[in-house]
Amino acid sequence: MISIQNGSHLASTYCALAILKIVGYNLSNMDSESILTSMRSLQQPDGSFMPIHIGAERDLRFLYCAAAICFMLNNWNGMDREKAKEYILNCQSYDGGFGLTPGSESHGGATYCAIASLRLMGFIGDDCLSNASAPSSKANIQSLLDWSLQRQVADGGIQGRPNKPSDTCYAFWIGATMGTLGANKFIDEKALRSFLLTCQSECGGFGKFPQELPDLYHSYYGLAAFSILGEAGLKPLCLELGVTEAAATGL
Amino acid sequence: MASSGEDRRAWVPLGSLPEFADVTPLPQDDGPSPVVAIAYRDEFRETMDYFRSLYSSRELSPRSLLITTLAISFNPANYTVWQFRRQVLEALDADLTDELDFTERVAKGNAKNYQLWHHRRWVAEKLGSDAAYRELEFTRKIFYLDAKNYHAWSHRQWVLQALGGWENELDYCVQLLEEDVLNNSAWNQRYFVVTKSPLLGGLKAVRDSEVDYAIEAINMNPQNESPWRYLRGLYNDENDAWLNDSRVPSACLRVLKAKRNFKFALSTLLDLLCLGFKPNQEIRDAITSLRTPDSGEVGSDSDLAKSICSILGHEDPMRANYWTWRSSKLPQAAEV
């Protein structure tokens, strides 16, 4: 059989490396150079990333993939971090959250990509909260915090955007963002836990809303959210990579 | 999945069609030990086998266009198929207005598909600014079914910036907000228009009327987060102007006096106090009257701010820990 030409894709590369880490493969055995060279040419003048050379949409998701890849390979030659940071800051909306592109509505998933990327690239330290109100050329952390925390709504669940229904996966997107900033104690954990349990299906796994059939995506993020909440029996996560700490450090 | 049971009955194996008689289908190579192998339906497998064949021989022909149409109907997320389709369209110098019709048909069941929207952008970019009107109409149709479709909003913003068509955009935001004042996407678009439209003169030129607009929305629904964020956003990076717009504390006072749904009014006042705002007696009295037993006196401004945090701990209990933390972070009163 002949294999057909298959251009590499940043999301696939991120997933492949993360899976390898999860199963305990030593990434230093990989040919990082070719991955990083290929990645460099995917970064755009404004700092964003295209996922594939033949062309596709560009937004924060692929910047996150690039940052995660460089982090896992422990080699930042694949991207210009300063330019990437600039693009991320341009994605911060007037209300403190981040959109997928500059000007886009702030969104829980985009906000995770922004903050996790900044953390991976080394632009967010452990002392983020104590400097929250300091004016700087960095992200406006105070308004980000306020916006993110208001995403938890009356039913205890978390919504992705103001005035939208709560959805299991945002428990991770927003929960992990807060965790990265050291602010997860500001989330009402009891209420969130309670909401997530209503999204758990009788046949196992989680759906997006209560009564919805489960799917792999919401099951993963529901479980990940429970890990952030400190659920007994679940391993701690490396929030910015989306894998367990054990997998992230290779132990 | 895009195919229905009806399509299955109508499926004609590609191998029996004369147009494909000289094509050798190319099976998918999953390697020696497939993991989570997908149980493809026969029609899907056959379509993709023929796609792989035409793709690997780089045949840019009408039957290649047809095969991409079929492949997309089975899996509209296959970006390789969409990319090949673009190559074919270019090689055939196809009429791209037909392609707009095609994407609208695919959008019917797949309005949240990234590849679809990227393809639409590619077509619109090729058609140029003449396409602007049609693109605005297309996204309008999508919003009619789902006024918060994130992809459609991204596309609409791109259209405006790349192809133009700003003339009626503010009016469109007004219309959407009249239909649903809780539509945060519409508020975001409004901000986009007032800051980026080349026709309005920039944010400073329209800020005054925008403040009034936001406050009107706040008066109708003080529990609606969107206009509060919008109002604050109008003064981003301009704290002096924010502090000096007396309409803002007045709006907060109005909400406080009603004694319901006042959490955003309180947090806005808190934000002002932290920036050095000097509240009048009326505001102090309004806050005093909302005090809970543990809120403390509201003597100095820093006492007032602490009181607000305490009241918020009761009014917005889900974020009680946050309001306690905010209280601990307040600027000290001593600095004059």
Coordinates of C-alpha atoms in Angstrom, one line a residue:
Chain A
M1 CA 0.0 0.0 0.0
I2 CA 1.1 3.5 -0.8
S3 CA 0.9 6.0 2.0
I4 CA -0.4 9.3 0.8
Q5 CA 1.1 12.7 1.5
N6 CA -0.2 13.8 4.9
G7 CA 0.9 17.3 6.1
S8 CA 1.6 17.5 9.8
H9 CA -0.9 19.4 12.0
L10 CA -0.1 21.1 15.2
A11 CA -3.1 19.7 17.1
S12 CA -2.2 16.2 16.0
T13 CA 1.4 16.8 17.0
Y14 CA 0.4 18.1 20.4
C15 CA -1.9 15.1 21.0
A16 CA 0.8 12.6 19.8
L17 CA 3.4 14.0 22.1
A18 CA 1.0 14.2 25.1
I19 CA -0.1 10.6 24.5
L20 CA 3.5 9.5 24.3
K21 CA 4.1 11.2 27.6
I22 CA 1.1 9.6 29.2
V23 CA 2.3 6.1 28.2
G24 CA 5.8 7.0 29.6
Y25 CA 7.8 7.4 26.3
N26 CA 11.0 9.3 26.6
L27 CA 10.6 12.3 24.2
S28 CA 14.3 12.9 24.0
N29 CA 14.4 9.9 21.7
M30 CA 12.4 11.9 19.2
D31 CA 13.6 14.0 16.3
S32 CA 12.7 17.3 17.8
E33 CA 14.6 19.4 15.3
S34 CA 12.3 18.6 12.4
I35 CA 9.2 19.2 14.5
L36 CA 10.5 22.6 15.6
T37 CA 11.7 23.7 12.2
S38 CA 8.4 22.9 10.7
M39 CA 6.6 24.7 13.5
R40 CA 8.7 27.9 13.1
S41 CA 7.3 28.3 9.6
L42 CA 3.8 28.0 10.9
Q43 CA 4.0 31.1 13.1
Q44 CA 2.5 34.2 11.4
P45 CA 3.9 37.8 11.5
D46 CA 1.3 38.7 14.2
G47 CA 2.5 35.9 16.5
S48 CA -0.4 33.5 15.8
F49 CA -0.1 30.0 14.4
M50 CA -1.5 28.3 11.4
P51 CA -1.9 24.6 12.2
I52 CA -0.8 23.2 8.8
H53 CA 1.3 24.4 5.9
I54 CA -1.4 24.1 3.3
G55 CA -3.4 26.7 5.2
A56 CA -6.3 26.7 7.7
E57 CA -7.8 29.0 10.2
R58 CA -5.5 30.7 12.7
D59 CA -6.4 31.3 16.3
L60 CA -5.3 30.8 19.9
R61 CA -5.9 27.0 19.9
F62 CA -2.9 26.4 17.6
L63 CA -0.7 28.9 19.6
Y64 CA -1.5 26.8 22.6
C65 CA -0.6 23.6 20.7
A66 CA 2.7 25.1 19.6
A67 CA 3.6 26.2 23.2
A68 CA 2.7 22.8 24.6
I69 CA 4.8 21.1 22.0
C70 CA 7.9 23.3 22.7
F71 CA 7.3 22.8 26.5
M72 CA 7.1 19.0 26.1
L73 CA 10.2 18.9 23.9
N74 CA 11.9 21.4 26.3
N75 CA 13.0 23.5 23.3
W76 CA 11.7 26.9 22.4
N77 CA 13.4 27.2 19.0
G78 CA 10.0 26.3 17.5
M79 CA 8.5 29.7 18.2
D80 CA 9.1 33.4 18.9
R81 CA 7.6 33.6 22.4
E82 CA 7.5 37.4 22.5
K83 CA 5.5 37.6 19.3
A84 CA 3.2 34.8 20.6
K85 CA 2.7 36.7 23.9
E86 CA 1.8 39.8 21.9
Y87 CA -0.9 38.0 20.0
I88 CA -2.3 36.5 23.2
L89 CA -2.5 40.0 24.8
N90 CA -4.3 41.2 21.7
C91 CA -6.9 38.5 22.3
Q92 CA -7.8 39.9 25.7
S93 CA -11.3 41.4 25.3
Y94 CA -12.6 44.6 26.9
D95 CA -14.2 42.5 29.6
G96 CA -11.1 40.7 30.8
G97 CA -11.6 37.3 29.2
F98 CA -9.9 36.2 26.0
G99 CA -11.3 35.5 22.6
L100 CA -9.9 33.1 20.0
T101 CA -8.8 36.0 17.8
P102 CA -8.4 39.7 18.5
G103 CA -11.8 41.3 18.7
S104 CA -13.6 38.0 19.2
E105 CA -16.0 37.5 22.2
S106 CA -14.3 36.4 25.4
H107 CA -14.7 32.6 25.8
G108 CA -13.7 30.0 28.4
G109 CA -11.9 27.8 26.0
A110 CA -9.9 30.6 24.5
T111 CA -9.1 32.0 28.0
Y112 CA -7.6 28.6 28.9
C113 CA -5.5 28.6 25.7
A114 CA -4.3 32.1 26.5
I115 CA -3.3 31.6 30.2
A116 CA -2.0 28.1 29.8
S117 CA 0.2 29.3 26.9
L118 CA 1.5 32.2 28.9
R119 CA 2.3 29.9 31.8
L120 CA 4.0 27.3 29.5
M121 CA 6.1 30.0 27.9
G122 CA 7.2 31.3 31.3
F123 CA 5.3 34.6 31.4
I124 CA 3.2 33.8 34.4
G125 CA 4.9 33.0 37.7
D126 CA 3.5 31.5 40.8
D127 CA 3.0 34.9 42.4
C128 CA 0.5 36.1 39.8
L129 CA -2.3 36.9 42.2
S130 CA -0.3 39.1 44.5
N131 CA 0.5 41.3 41.5
A132 CA -3.0 41.2 40.0
S133 CA -3.7 44.9 40.2
A134 CA -0.2 46.1 39.1
P135 CA -0.4 47.9 35.8
S136 CA 2.0 46.4 33.3
S137 CA 2.4 45.4 29.7
K138 CA 1.1 42.0 30.6
A139 CA -2.5 40.8 30.7
N140 CA -5.0 42.6 32.9
I141 CA -5.2 39.9 35.5
Q142 CA -7.7 41.6 37.8
S143 CA -10.4 41.9 35.1
L144 CA -9.5 38.4 33.9
L145 CA -10.1 37.0 37.4
D146 CA -13.3 38.9 37.9
W147 CA -14.7 37.8 34.5
S148 CA -13.6 34.2 35.0
L149 CA -15.2 33.8 38.4
Q150 CA -18.5 35.2 37.2
R151 CA -18.7 32.3 34.8
Q152 CA -19.9 30.1 37.7
V153 CA -23.7 30.4 37.6
A154 CA -26.6 29.7 39.9
D155 CA -26.8 25.9 39.1
G156 CA -23.2 25.6 40.3
G157 CA -21.9 24.9 36.8
I158 CA -19.7 27.0 34.7
Q159 CA -20.6 28.7 31.4
G160 CA -18.3 29.5 28.5
R161 CA -19.6 33.0 27.9
P162 CA -21.9 35.4 29.8
N163 CA -25.6 34.6 29.6
K164 CA -25.1 31.1 28.1
P165 CA -25.9 27.8 29.8
S166 CA -23.4 26.0 32.0
D167 CA -21.6 23.1 30.3
T168 CA -19.4 20.4 31.9
C169 CA -16.2 21.2 29.9
Y170 CA -15.9 24.8 31.1
A171 CA -15.4 23.4 34.6
F172 CA -12.0 22.5 33.2
W173 CA -11.4 25.4 30.9
I174 CA -12.2 28.0 33.6
G175 CA -11.2 25.8 36.5
A176 CA -7.8 25.1 35.1
T177 CA -7.3 28.8 34.2
M178 CA -8.1 29.7 37.8
G179 CA -5.8 27.0 39.1
T180 CA -3.0 28.3 36.9
L181 CA -3.4 31.7 38.5
G182 CA -3.6 30.3 42.0
A183 CA -7.2 31.3 42.3
N184 CA -9.2 28.0 42.3
K185 CA -10.1 28.5 45.9
F186 CA -12.4 31.3 44.7
I187 CA -14.6 28.9 42.8
D188 CA -17.5 27.4 44.8
E189 CA -16.2 23.8 44.8
K190 CA -19.2 22.3 46.4
A191 CA -21.6 23.8 44.0
L192 CA -19.5 22.9 41.0
R193 CA -19.1 19.3 42.1
S194 CA -22.9 19.1 42.6
F195 CA -23.5 20.4 39.0
L196 CA -21.0 18.0 37.5
L197 CA -22.6 15.0 39.1
T198 CA -25.9 16.0 37.5
C199 CA -24.0 15.7 34.1
Q200 CA -22.8 12.3 34.9
S201 CA -24.6 9.7 32.8
E202 CA -26.1 6.5 34.1
C203 CA -24.1 4.6 31.6
G204 CA -20.9 6.3 32.7
G205 CA -19.0 9.3 31.5
F206 CA -20.3 12.9 31.3
G207 CA -22.4 14.8 28.9
K208 CA -22.4 18.5 28.3
F209 CA -25.6 19.2 30.2
P210 CA -27.7 17.2 32.7
Q211 CA -29.6 14.4 30.8
E212 CA -27.3 14.6 27.8
L213 CA -25.8 11.4 26.6
P214 CA -22.1 11.1 27.5
D215 CA -19.2 11.7 25.0
L216 CA -15.5 11.3 25.3
Y217 CA -14.8 15.0 25.3
H218 CA -17.1 15.9 28.1
S219 CA -16.1 12.8 30.0
Y220 CA -12.5 13.7 29.9
Y221 CA -13.1 17.3 30.9
G222 CA -15.6 16.4 33.6
L223 CA -13.1 14.0 35.1
A224 CA -10.3 16.5 34.8
A225 CA -12.4 19.1 36.6
F226 CA -12.9 16.5 39.4
S227 CA -9.2 16.1 39.7
I228 CA -8.8 19.9 40.0
L229 CA -11.4 19.7 42.8
G230 CA -9.2 17.3 44.6
E231 CA -11.5 14.2 44.1
A232 CA -10.1 11.2 46.0
G233 CA -8.7 8.6 43.7
L234 CA -7.8 10.9 40.9
K235 CA -4.3 11.9 40.1
P236 CA -3.3 15.6 40.1
L237 CA -3.1 17.3 36.7
C238 CA -0.5 19.5 35.1
L239 CA -3.1 22.1 34.3
E240 CA -1.4 23.8 31.5
L241 CA -0.6 20.7 29.6
G242 CA -3.8 18.8 30.1
V243 CA -2.2 15.6 31.3
T244 CA -1.4 14.2 34.8
E245 CA 1.6 15.7 36.7
A246 CA 3.2 12.3 36.6
A247 CA 2.9 12.1 32.8
A248 CA 4.2 15.7 32.5
T249 CA 7.3 15.1 34.5
G250 CA 7.9 11.7 33.0
L251 CA 7.9 9.8 36.3
Chain B
M1 CA -22.8 12.5 10.3
A2 CA -24.3 14.2 7.3
S3 CA -25.8 11.2 5.5
S4 CA -29.3 10.1 6.4
G5 CA -30.9 6.7 6.0
E6 CA -32.5 7.9 2.8
D7 CA -29.1 8.5 1.2
R8 CA -28.1 5.0 2.1
R9 CA -30.9 3.5 0.0
A10 CA -29.9 5.7 -2.9
W11 CA -26.2 5.0 -2.7
V12 CA -24.7 3.8 -6.0
P13 CA -21.2 2.2 -5.5
L14 CA -18.6 4.4 -7.1
G15 CA -17.0 1.3 -8.6
S16 CA -20.0 0.8 -10.8
L17 CA -19.9 4.3 -12.3
P18 CA -18.3 4.7 -15.7
E19 CA -16.8 8.0 -14.7
F20 CA -14.6 6.2 -12.2
A21 CA -13.9 3.1 -14.2
D22 CA -10.2 3.9 -14.7
V23 CA -9.6 4.8 -11.1
T24 CA -8.0 2.3 -8.7
P25 CA -9.3 2.9 -5.2
L26 CA -6.6 3.4 -2.6
P27 CA -7.4 1.8 0.8
Q28 CA -6.5 3.6 4.0
D29 CA -3.2 2.4 5.5
D30 CA -3.7 2.0 9.2
G31 CA -0.4 0.3 9.7
P32 CA 0.2 -3.2 11.1
S33 CA -1.4 -2.6 14.5
P34 CA -4.4 -0.3 14.3
V35 CA -5.5 1.3 17.6
V36 CA -9.2 2.3 18.1
A37 CA -9.9 1.4 14.5
I38 CA -13.1 3.0 13.2
A39 CA -15.9 0.8 11.9
Y40 CA -16.5 2.7 8.6
R41 CA -19.7 2.2 6.6
D42 CA -19.1 0.8 3.1
E43 CA -20.2 4.0 1.4
F44 CA -17.8 6.0 3.5
R45 CA -14.9 3.6 3.0
E46 CA -15.4 3.5 -0.8
T47 CA -15.7 7.2 -1.1
M48 CA -12.5 7.8 0.8
D49 CA -10.7 5.0 -1.2
Y50 CA -11.6 6.9 -4.4
F51 CA -10.6 10.2 -2.8
R52 CA -7.2 8.9 -1.8
S53 CA -6.6 7.7 -5.3
L54 CA -7.4 11.0 -7.0
Y55 CA -5.7 13.0 -4.3
S56 CA -2.4 11.0 -4.5
S57 CA -2.4 11.3 -8.3
R58 CA -3.1 15.0 -7.9
E59 CA -5.9 14.9 -10.4
L60 CA -7.6 18.3 -10.5
S61 CA -10.8 17.5 -12.5
P62 CA -14.6 17.7 -12.3
R63 CA -14.8 14.1 -11.0
S64 CA -12.3 15.1 -8.3
L65 CA -14.6 18.0 -7.4
L66 CA -17.5 15.5 -7.2
I67 CA -15.5 13.1 -4.9
T68 CA -14.7 16.0 -2.5
T69 CA -18.5 16.8 -2.4
L70 CA -19.2 13.2 -1.5
A71 CA -16.4 13.0 1.0
I72 CA -17.5 16.3 2.7
S73 CA -21.0 15.0 3.0
F74 CA -19.7 12.0 5.0
N75 CA -17.2 14.0 7.1
P76 CA -17.2 17.7 6.8
A77 CA -14.3 17.9 9.3
N78 CA -11.7 16.3 6.9
Y79 CA -9.5 19.3 6.2
T80 CA -7.4 17.4 3.7
V81 CA -10.5 16.9 1.5
W82 CA -11.4 20.6 1.8
Q83 CA -7.9 21.7 0.8
F84 CA -7.9 19.4 -2.2
R85 CA -11.3 20.8 -3.2
R86 CA -9.7 24.3 -3.2
Q87 CA -6.9 23.1 -5.4
V88 CA -9.5 21.6 -7.8
L89 CA -11.6 24.8 -7.8
E90 CA -8.6 26.8 -8.7
A91 CA -7.4 24.5 -11.5
L92 CA -10.9 24.4 -13.0
D93 CA -11.3 28.2 -12.6
A94 CA -14.7 27.4 -11.1
D95 CA -17.4 29.9 -10.6
L96 CA -17.0 30.6 -6.9
T97 CA -20.5 32.0 -6.5
D98 CA -21.6 28.4 -6.9
E99 CA -19.2 27.5 -4.2
L100 CA -21.0 30.0 -1.9
D101 CA -24.2 28.0 -2.5
F102 CA -22.3 24.8 -1.7
T103 CA -21.0 26.1 1.6
E104 CA -24.5 27.3 2.6
R105 CA -25.9 23.8 2.0
V106 CA -23.1 22.3 4.1
A107 CA -23.7 24.9 6.8
K108 CA -27.3 23.7 7.2
G109 CA -26.3 20.8 9.4
N110 CA -22.8 21.9 10.3
A111 CA -22.9 25.5 11.3
K112 CA -20.2 25.0 13.9
N113 CA -17.6 23.3 11.7
Y114 CA -14.2 25.1 11.5
Q115 CA -13.3 23.7 8.0
L116 CA -16.5 25.0 6.5
W117 CA -15.9 28.5 7.8
H118 CA -12.3 28.5 6.7
H119 CA -13.5 27.5 3.2
R120 CA -16.1 30.2 3.1
R121 CA -13.5 32.7 4.1
W122 CA -11.2 31.5 1.3
V123 CA -14.0 31.8 -1.3
A124 CA -15.1 35.3 0.0
E125 CA -11.5 36.5 -0.1
K126 CA -11.2 35.4 -3.7
L127 CA -14.4 37.1 -4.6
G128 CA -13.3 40.3 -3.0
S129 CA -15.2 43.3 -1.6
D130 CA -18.1 42.6 -4.0
A131 CA -18.8 39.6 -1.7
A132 CA -19.2 41.7 1.4
Y133 CA -22.9 42.1 1.3
R134 CA -23.6 38.4 0.6
E135 CA -21.3 37.4 3.5
L136 CA -23.1 39.8 5.9
E137 CA -26.4 38.3 4.7
F138 CA -25.1 34.8 5.2
T139 CA -24.0 35.3 8.8
R140 CA -27.3 37.1 9.5
K141 CA -29.1 33.9 8.4
I142 CA -27.0 31.9 10.7
F143 CA -27.7 34.3 13.6
Y144 CA -31.4 33.9 12.9
L145 CA -31.0 30.3 14.0
D146 CA -28.3 30.8 16.6
A147 CA -27.5 34.4 17.5
K148 CA -24.3 33.4 19.3
N149 CA -22.6 31.2 16.8
Y150 CA -19.0 31.9 17.5
H151 CA -17.7 30.9 14.1
A152 CA -20.2 33.2 12.3
W153 CA -19.2 36.1 14.5
S154 CA -15.5 35.6 13.7
H155 CA -16.4 35.4 10.1
R156 CA -18.5 38.5 10.2
Q157 CA -15.7 40.5 11.9
W158 CA -13.2 39.3 9.3
V159 CA -15.6 40.3 6.5
L160 CA -16.0 43.8 7.9
Q161 CA -12.3 44.3 8.3
A162 CA -11.2 42.6 5.0
L163 CA -14.1 43.4 2.7
G164 CA -16.0 46.3 4.3
G165 CA -19.7 46.8 4.8
W166 CA -19.7 48.7 8.1
E167 CA -22.6 51.0 7.2
N168 CA -25.4 49.1 9.0
E169 CA -23.4 47.2 11.5
L170 CA -24.3 49.4 14.5
D171 CA -27.9 49.2 13.6
Y172 CA -27.7 45.4 13.4
C173 CA -26.3 45.3 16.9
V174 CA -29.1 47.5 18.1
Q175 CA -31.6 45.1 16.5
L176 CA -30.0 42.0 18.0
L177 CA -30.0 43.6 21.4
E178 CA -33.6 44.6 21.1
E179 CA -34.4 40.9 20.4
D180 CA -32.2 39.7 23.3
V181 CA -30.5 42.2 25.5
L182 CA -28.7 39.3 27.1
N183 CA -26.9 38.4 23.9
N184 CA -23.3 38.9 24.9
S185 CA -22.1 38.3 21.3
A186 CA -24.0 41.3 20.2
W187 CA -22.6 43.4 23.0
N188 CA -19.1 42.2 21.9
Q189 CA -19.9 43.1 18.3
R190 CA -21.1 46.5 19.4
Y191 CA -17.7 47.1 21.0
F192 CA -16.0 45.9 17.9
V193 CA -18.0 48.4 15.8
V194 CA -17.6 51.4 18.0
T195 CA -13.8 50.8 18.3
K196 CA -13.0 49.7 14.8
S197 CA -15.5 51.1 12.3
P198 CA -13.9 53.7 10.0
L199 CA -17.3 55.4 9.8
L200 CA -17.9 56.4 13.4
G201 CA -14.8 58.3 14.2
G202 CA -13.4 56.1 16.9
L203 CA -14.3 55.2 20.4
K204 CA -13.9 58.7 21.9
A205 CA -16.2 60.2 19.4
V206 CA -19.1 57.9 20.3
R207 CA -18.3 57.1 24.0
D208 CA -20.8 59.5 25.4
S209 CA -23.8 58.0 23.6
E210 CA -22.5 54.5 24.3
V211 CA -22.3 55.2 28.0
D212 CA -26.0 56.3 27.9
Y213 CA -26.9 53.2 25.9
A214 CA -25.2 50.8 28.3
I215 CA -26.8 52.5 31.4
E216 CA -30.2 52.3 29.8
A217 CA -29.7 48.5 29.4
I218 CA -28.4 48.4 33.0
N219 CA -31.5 50.2 34.3
M220 CA -33.8 47.6 32.5
N221 CA -31.9 44.6 33.7
P222 CA -29.3 45.3 36.4
Q223 CA -28.5 41.6 36.7
N224 CA -27.4 41.5 33.1
E225 CA -23.6 41.2 33.2
S226 CA -23.0 42.3 29.6
P227 CA -23.8 46.0 29.7
W228 CA -21.8 46.4 33.0
R229 CA -18.7 44.9 31.3
Y230 CA -19.4 47.0 28.2
L231 CA -19.6 50.2 30.2
R232 CA -16.3 49.4 32.0
G233 CA -14.8 48.5 28.7
L234 CA -15.6 51.9 27.2
Y235 CA -13.1 53.3 29.6
N236 CA -10.4 50.7 29.5
D237 CA -6.9 52.2 30.0
E238 CA -8.5 55.5 30.8
N239 CA -9.0 55.5 34.5
D240 CA -9.2 59.3 34.9
A241 CA -12.1 59.6 32.4
W242 CA -13.7 56.6 34.1
L243 CA -13.5 58.2 37.5
N244 CA -14.8 61.5 36.2
D245 CA -18.0 60.2 34.5
S246 CA -20.6 61.0 37.1
R247 CA -23.2 58.9 35.2
V248 CA -21.5 55.7 36.3
P249 CA -21.8 56.1 40.1
S250 CA -25.3 57.5 39.5
A251 CA -26.3 54.4 37.6
C252 CA -24.9 52.3 40.5
L253 CA -26.8 54.3 43.0
R254 CA -30.1 53.8 41.2
V255 CA -29.6 50.1 41.3
L256 CA -28.6 50.1 44.9
K257 CA -31.7 52.0 45.9
A258 CA -33.9 49.4 44.3
K259 CA -32.2 46.9 46.7
R260 CA -32.4 44.0 44.2
N261 CA -29.9 42.6 41.7
F262 CA -27.2 45.0 42.9
K263 CA -24.0 42.8 42.8
F264 CA -22.6 44.4 39.6
A265 CA -23.5 47.9 41.0
L266 CA -21.5 47.1 44.1
S267 CA -18.5 45.7 42.3
T268 CA -18.4 48.6 40.0
L269 CA -18.4 51.0 43.0
L270 CA -15.7 48.9 44.5
D271 CA -13.6 49.2 41.3
L272 CA -14.1 53.0 41.4
L273 CA -13.1 53.2 45.1
C274 CA -9.9 51.3 44.4
L275 CA -9.0 53.9 41.8
G276 CA -9.6 56.7 44.2
F277 CA -13.2 57.7 43.6
K278 CA -14.7 59.9 46.3
P279 CA -18.3 58.9 46.9
N280 CA -21.0 61.4 48.0
Q281 CA -23.2 60.9 51.1
E282 CA -26.1 59.5 49.1
I283 CA -23.9 56.6 47.9
R284 CA -22.6 56.0 51.4
D285 CA -26.1 56.0 52.8
A286 CA -27.3 53.6 50.1
I287 CA -24.4 51.2 51.0
T288 CA -25.1 51.6 54.7
S289 CA -28.7 50.5 54.1
L290 CA -27.6 47.3 52.4
R291 CA -25.3 46.4 55.2
T292 CA -25.4 43.0 56.8
P293 CA -24.7 42.5 60.5
D294 CA -21.0 41.8 59.9
S295 CA -20.4 44.5 57.3
G296 CA -18.9 47.0 59.8
E297 CA -19.2 50.8 59.8
V298 CA -18.7 52.8 56.6
G299 CA -16.7 55.7 58.0
S300 CA -13.7 56.1 55.7
D301 CA -13.5 55.2 52.1
S302 CA -11.5 52.1 52.9
D303 CA -14.1 51.2 55.5
L304 CA -16.7 51.7 52.7
A305 CA -14.8 49.4 50.4
K306 CA -14.5 46.8 53.1
S307 CA -18.2 47.1 53.7
I308 CA -18.9 46.5 50.0
C309 CA -16.8 43.4 50.0
S310 CA -18.6 42.1 53.0
I311 CA -22.0 42.8 51.5
L312 CA -20.9 41.1 48.3
G313 CA -20.0 38.1 50.3
H314 CA -23.7 37.8 51.2
E315 CA -25.2 39.0 47.9
D316 CA -22.8 36.9 45.7
P317 CA -22.1 34.0 48.0
M318 CA -20.8 31.7 45.3
R319 CA -17.8 34.0 45.2
A320 CA -17.5 34.6 49.0
N321 CA -13.9 33.6 49.1
Y322 CA -13.1 36.0 46.2
W323 CA -14.7 38.9 48.0
T324 CA -12.9 38.1 51.2
W325 CA -9.6 38.1 49.2
R326 CA -10.6 41.4 47.5
S327 CA -11.1 42.9 51.0
S328 CA -7.7 41.8 52.0
K329 CA -6.2 43.5 48.9
L330 CA -7.7 46.9 49.3
P331 CA -5.4 49.9 49.0
Q332 CA -4.6 51.1 52.5
A333 CA -6.5 54.2 53.8
A334 CA -3.5 55.8 55.2
E335 CA -2.1 57.1 51.9
V336 CA -3.5 60.6 51.2

